[in-house]
CSV table of N, CA and C in Angstrom, one decimal:
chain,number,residue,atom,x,y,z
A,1295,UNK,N,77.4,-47.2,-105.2
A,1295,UNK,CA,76.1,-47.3,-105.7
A,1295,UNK,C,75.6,-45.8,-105.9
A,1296,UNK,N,74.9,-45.5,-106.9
A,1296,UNK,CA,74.4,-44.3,-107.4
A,1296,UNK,C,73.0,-43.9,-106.8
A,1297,UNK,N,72.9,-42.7,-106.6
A,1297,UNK,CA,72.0,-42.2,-105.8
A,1297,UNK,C,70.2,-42.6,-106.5
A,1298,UNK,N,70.4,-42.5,-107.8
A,1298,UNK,CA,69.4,-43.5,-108.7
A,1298,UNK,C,69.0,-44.8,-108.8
A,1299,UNK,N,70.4,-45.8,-108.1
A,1299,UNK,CA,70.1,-47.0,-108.5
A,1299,UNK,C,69.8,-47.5,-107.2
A,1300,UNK,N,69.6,-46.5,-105.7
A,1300,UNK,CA,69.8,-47.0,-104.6
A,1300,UNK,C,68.7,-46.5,-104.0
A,1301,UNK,N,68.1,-45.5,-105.2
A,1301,UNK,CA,66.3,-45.5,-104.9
A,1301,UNK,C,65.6,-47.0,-105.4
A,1302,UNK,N,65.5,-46.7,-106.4
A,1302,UNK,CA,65.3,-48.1,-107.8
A,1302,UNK,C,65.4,-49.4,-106.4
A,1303,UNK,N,66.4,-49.7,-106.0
A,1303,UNK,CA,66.6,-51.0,-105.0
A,1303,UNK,C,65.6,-50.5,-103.8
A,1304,UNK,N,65.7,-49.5,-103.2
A,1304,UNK,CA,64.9,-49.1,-101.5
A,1304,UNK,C,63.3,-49.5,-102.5
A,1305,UNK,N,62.8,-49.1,-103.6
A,1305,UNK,CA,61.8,-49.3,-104.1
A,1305,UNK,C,61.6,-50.6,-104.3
A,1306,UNK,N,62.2,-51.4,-104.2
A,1306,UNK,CA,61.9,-52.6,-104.9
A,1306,UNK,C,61.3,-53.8,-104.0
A,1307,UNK,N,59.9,-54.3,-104.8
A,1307,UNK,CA,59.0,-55.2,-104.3
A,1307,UNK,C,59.7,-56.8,-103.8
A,1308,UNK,N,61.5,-56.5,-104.1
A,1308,UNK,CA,61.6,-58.1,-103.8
A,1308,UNK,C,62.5,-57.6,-102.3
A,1309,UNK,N,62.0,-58.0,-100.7
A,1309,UNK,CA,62.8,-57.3,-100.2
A,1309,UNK,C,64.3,-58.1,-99.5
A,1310,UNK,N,64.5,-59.1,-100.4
A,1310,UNK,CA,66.3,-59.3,-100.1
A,1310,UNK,C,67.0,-58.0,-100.8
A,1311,UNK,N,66.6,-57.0,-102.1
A,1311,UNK,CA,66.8,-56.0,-102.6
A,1311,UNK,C,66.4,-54.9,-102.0
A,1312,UNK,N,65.5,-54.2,-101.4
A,1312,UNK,CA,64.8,-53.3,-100.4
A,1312,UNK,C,66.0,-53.2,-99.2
A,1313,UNK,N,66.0,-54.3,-98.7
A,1313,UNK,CA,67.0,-54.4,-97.6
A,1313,UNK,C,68.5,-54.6,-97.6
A,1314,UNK,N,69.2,-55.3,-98.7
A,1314,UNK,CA,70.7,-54.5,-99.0
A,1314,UNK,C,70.4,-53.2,-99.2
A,1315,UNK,N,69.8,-52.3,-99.8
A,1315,UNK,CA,69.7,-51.1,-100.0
A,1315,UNK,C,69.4,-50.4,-98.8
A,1316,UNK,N,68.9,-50.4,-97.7
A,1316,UNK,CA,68.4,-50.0,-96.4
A,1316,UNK,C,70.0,-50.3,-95.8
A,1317,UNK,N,70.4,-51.1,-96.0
A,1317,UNK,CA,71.8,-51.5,-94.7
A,1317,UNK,C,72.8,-50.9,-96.0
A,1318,UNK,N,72.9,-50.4,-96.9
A,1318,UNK,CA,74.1,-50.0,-98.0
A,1318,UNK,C,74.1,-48.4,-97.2
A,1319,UNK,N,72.6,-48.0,-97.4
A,1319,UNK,CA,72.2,-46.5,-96.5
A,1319,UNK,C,72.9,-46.2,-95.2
A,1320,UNK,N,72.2,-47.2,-94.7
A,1320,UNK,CA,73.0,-47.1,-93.1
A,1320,UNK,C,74.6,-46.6,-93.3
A,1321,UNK,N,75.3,-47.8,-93.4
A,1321,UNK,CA,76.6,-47.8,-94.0
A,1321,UNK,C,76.9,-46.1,-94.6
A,1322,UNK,N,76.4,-46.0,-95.7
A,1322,UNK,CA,76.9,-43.7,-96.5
A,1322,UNK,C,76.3,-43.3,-94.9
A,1323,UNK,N,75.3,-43.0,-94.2
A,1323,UNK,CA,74.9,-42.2,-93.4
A,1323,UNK,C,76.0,-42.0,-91.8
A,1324,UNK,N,76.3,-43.4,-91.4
A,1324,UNK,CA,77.1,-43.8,-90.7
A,1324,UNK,C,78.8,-43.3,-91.1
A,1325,UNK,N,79.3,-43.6,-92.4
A,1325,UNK,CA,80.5,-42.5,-92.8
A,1325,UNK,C,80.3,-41.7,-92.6
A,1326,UNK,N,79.6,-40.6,-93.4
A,1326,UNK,CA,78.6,-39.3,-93.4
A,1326,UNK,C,78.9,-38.3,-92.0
A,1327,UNK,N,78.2,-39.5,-91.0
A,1327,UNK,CA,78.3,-39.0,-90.2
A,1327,UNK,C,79.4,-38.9,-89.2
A,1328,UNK,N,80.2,-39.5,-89.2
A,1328,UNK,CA,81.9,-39.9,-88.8
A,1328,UNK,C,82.6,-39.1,-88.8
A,1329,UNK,N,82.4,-38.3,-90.6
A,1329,UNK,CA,83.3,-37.6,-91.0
A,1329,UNK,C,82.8,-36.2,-90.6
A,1330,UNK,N,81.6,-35.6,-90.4
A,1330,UNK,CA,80.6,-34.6,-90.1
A,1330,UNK,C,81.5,-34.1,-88.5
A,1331,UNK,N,81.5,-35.3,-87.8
A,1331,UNK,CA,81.6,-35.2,-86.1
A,1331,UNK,C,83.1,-35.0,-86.4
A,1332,UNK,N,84.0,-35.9,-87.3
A,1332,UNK,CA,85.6,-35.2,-86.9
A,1332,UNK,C,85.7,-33.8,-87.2
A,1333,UNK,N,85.0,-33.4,-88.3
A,1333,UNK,CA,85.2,-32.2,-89.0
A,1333,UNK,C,85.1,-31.0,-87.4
A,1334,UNK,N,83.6,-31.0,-87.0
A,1334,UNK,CA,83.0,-30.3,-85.9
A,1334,UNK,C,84.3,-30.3,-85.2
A,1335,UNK,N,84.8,-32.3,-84.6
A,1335,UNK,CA,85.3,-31.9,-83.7
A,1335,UNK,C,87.1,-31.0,-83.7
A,1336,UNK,N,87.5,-31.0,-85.1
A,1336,UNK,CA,88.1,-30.5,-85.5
A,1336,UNK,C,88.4,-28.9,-85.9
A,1337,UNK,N,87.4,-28.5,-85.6
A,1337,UNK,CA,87.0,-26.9,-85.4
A,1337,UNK,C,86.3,-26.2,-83.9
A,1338,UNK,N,86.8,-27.2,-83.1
A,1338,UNK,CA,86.5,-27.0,-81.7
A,1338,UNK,C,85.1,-27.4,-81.2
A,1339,UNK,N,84.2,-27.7,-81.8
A,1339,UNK,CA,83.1,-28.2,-81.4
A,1339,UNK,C,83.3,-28.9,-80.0
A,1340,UNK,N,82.4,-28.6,-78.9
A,1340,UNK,CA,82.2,-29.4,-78.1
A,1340,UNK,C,81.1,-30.6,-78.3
A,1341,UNK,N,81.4,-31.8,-77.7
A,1341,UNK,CA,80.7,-33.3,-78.1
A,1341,UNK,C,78.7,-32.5,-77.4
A,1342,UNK,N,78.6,-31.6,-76.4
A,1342,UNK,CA,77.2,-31.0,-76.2
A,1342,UNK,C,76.9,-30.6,-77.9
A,1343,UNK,N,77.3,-29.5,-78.3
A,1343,UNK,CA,77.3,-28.6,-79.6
A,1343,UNK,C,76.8,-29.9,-80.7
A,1344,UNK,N,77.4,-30.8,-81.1
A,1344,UNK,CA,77.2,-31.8,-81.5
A,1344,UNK,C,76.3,-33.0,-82.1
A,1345,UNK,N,76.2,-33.5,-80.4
A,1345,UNK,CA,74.6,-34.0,-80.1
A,1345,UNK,C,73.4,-33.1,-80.7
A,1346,UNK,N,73.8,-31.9,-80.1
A,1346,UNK,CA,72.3,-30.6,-80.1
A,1346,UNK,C,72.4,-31.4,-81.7
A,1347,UNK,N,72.8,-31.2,-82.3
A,1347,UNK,CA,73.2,-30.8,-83.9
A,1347,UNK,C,72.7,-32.4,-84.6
A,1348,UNK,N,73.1,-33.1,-84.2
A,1348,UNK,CA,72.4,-34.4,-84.7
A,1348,UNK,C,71.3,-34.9,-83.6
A,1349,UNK,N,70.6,-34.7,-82.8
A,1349,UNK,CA,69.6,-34.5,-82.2
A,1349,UNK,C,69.4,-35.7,-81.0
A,1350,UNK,N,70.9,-36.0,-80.5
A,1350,UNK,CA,71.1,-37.0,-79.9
A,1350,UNK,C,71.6,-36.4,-78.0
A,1351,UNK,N,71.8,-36.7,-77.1
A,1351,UNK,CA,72.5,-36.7,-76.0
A,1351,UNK,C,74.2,-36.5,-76.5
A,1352,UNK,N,74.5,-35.4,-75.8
A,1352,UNK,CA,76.4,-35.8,-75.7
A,1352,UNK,C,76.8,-36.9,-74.8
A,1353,UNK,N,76.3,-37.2,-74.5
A,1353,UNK,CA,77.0,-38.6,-74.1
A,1353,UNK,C,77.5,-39.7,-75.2
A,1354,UNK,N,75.8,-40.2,-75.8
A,1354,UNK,CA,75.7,-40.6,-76.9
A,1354,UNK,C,76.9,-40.2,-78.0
A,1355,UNK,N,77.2,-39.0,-78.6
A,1355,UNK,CA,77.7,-39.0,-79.6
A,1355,UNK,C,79.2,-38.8,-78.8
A,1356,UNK,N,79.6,-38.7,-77.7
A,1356,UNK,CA,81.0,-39.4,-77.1
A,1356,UNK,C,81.1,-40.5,-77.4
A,1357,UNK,N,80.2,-41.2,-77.3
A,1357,UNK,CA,80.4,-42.6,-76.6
A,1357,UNK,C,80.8,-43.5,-78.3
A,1358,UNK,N,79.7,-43.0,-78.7
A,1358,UNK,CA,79.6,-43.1,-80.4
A,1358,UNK,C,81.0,-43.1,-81.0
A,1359,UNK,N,81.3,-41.8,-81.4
A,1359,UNK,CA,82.6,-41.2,-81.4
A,1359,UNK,C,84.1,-40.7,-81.0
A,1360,UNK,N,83.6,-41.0,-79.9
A,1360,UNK,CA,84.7,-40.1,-79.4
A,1360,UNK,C,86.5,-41.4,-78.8
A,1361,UNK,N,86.5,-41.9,-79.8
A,1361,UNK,CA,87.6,-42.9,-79.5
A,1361,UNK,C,89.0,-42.2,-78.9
């Protein structure tokens, strides 16, 4: 979905439309972020470094991530 047609839906007064578009978001932000944390952890990032960085506990983004 295009970054235009997925405002157009988050805007939209019918909300079975509103809300696929809210959980399509989740979904990009959730990859997004997946791929953000392998990269980090892939350039030595510590899971503390991390958290700080997405504004969460290192625990959290272990627990999250760290399979």
């Amino acid at each position: 979905m295009e970054t235009d047609e997925l405002t157009k839906r988050l805007s939209s007064t019918d909300p079975s439309v509103s809300l696929r578009a809210v959980g399509a978001l989740h979904r990009l932000a959730e990859r997004v972020e997946a791929g953000a944390v392998a990269q980090a952890r892939a350039q030595g990032w510590t899971w503390e470094q991390i958290g700080d960085a997405l504004g969460v506990t290192r625990q959290s983004v272990h627990t999250k991530h760290g399979k």
